[in-house]
Short mmCIF file of C-alpha atoms in Angstrom, two decimals:
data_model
loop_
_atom_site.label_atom_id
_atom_site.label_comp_id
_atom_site.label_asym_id
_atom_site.label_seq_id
_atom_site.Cartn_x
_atom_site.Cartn_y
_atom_site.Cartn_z
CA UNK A 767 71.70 141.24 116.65
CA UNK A 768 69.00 143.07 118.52
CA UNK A 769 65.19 144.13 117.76
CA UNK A 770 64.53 147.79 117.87
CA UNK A 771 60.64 148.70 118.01
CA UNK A 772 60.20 152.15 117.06
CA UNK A 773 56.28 153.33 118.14
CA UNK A 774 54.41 155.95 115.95
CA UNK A 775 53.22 159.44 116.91
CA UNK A 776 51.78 158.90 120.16
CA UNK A 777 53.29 155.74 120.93
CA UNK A 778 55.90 154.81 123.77
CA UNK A 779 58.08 151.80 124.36
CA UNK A 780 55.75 150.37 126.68
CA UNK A 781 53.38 149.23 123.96
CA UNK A 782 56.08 146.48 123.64
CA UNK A 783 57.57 146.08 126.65
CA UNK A 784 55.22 143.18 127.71
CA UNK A 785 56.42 140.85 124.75
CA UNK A 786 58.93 138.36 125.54
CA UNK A 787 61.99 137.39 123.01
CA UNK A 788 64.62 134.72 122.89
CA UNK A 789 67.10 137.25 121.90
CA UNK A 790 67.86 140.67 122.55
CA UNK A 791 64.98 143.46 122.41
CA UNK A 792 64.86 147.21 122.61
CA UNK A 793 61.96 149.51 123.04
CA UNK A 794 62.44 153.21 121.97
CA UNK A 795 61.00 156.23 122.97
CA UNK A 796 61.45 159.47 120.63
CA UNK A 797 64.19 161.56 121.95
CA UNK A 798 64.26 165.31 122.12
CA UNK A 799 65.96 166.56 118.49
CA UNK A 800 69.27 168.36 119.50
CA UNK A 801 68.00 171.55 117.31
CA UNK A 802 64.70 172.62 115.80
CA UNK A 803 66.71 172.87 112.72
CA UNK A 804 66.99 168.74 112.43
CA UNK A 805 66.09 166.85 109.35
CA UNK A 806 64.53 163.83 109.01
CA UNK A 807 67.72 162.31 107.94
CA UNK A 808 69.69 164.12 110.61
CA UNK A 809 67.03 162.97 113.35
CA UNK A 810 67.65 159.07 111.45
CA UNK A 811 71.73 159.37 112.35
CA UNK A 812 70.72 161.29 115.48
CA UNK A 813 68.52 157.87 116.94
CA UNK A 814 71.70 155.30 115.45
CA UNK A 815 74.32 157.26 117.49
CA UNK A 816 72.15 157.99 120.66
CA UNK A 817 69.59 155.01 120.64
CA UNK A 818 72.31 151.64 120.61
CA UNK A 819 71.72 151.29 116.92
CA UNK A 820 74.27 148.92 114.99
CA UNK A 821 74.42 147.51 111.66
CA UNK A 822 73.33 144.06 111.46
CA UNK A 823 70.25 144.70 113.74
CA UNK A 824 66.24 143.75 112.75
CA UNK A 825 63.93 147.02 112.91
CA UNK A 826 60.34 146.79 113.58
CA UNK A 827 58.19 150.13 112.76
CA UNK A 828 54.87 151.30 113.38
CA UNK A 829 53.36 154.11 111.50
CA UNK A 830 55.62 157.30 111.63
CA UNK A 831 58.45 154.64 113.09
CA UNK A 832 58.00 152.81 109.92
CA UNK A 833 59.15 155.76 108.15
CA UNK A 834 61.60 156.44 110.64
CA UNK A 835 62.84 152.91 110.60
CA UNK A 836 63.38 153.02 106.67
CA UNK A 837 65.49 156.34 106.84
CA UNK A 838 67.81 155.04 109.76
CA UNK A 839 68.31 151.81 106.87
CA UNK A 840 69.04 154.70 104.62
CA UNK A 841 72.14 155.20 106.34
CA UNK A 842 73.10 151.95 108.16
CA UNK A 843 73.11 148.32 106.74
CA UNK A 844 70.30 146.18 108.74
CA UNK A 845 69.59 142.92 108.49
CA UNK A 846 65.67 143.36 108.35
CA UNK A 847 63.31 146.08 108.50
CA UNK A 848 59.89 145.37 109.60
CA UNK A 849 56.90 147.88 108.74
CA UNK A 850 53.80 147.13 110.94
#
């Protein structure tokens, strides 16, 4: 099981990079869409397969990663999802 932390707009991985955990933790940074044609859902499967993503793992969302983080549960089984 591993954290993910998925910022909001304007937000980058280092707002929780100073945070230590007794298990395994992952910061994310938006990656670039690979079209301007992507959907929200598509950009959801997009982060699982590019960002280390796996069922079973806790998501922790701020703002627009919130949302984010409740459309990649859309489409992979988590064990929590936390909206901040």
């Amino acid at each position: 099981m591993t954290l993910h932390f998925i910022p909001g707009i304007g937000g980058t991985a280092d707002m929780f990079r100073d945070y230590p955990f007794p298990f395994p933790a992952r910061a994310h940074d938006y990656p670039r869409p690979p079209s301007s044609e992507c959907s929200f859902a598509d950009y959801a499967r997009f982060m699982i397969a590019t960002q280390g993503i796996a069922a079973g793992d806790v998501l922790v969302g701020m703002s627009l990663g919130g949302m984010m983080a409740c459309e990649i549960a859309k489409h992979l089984p988590i064990r929590k999802l936390v909206l901040v």
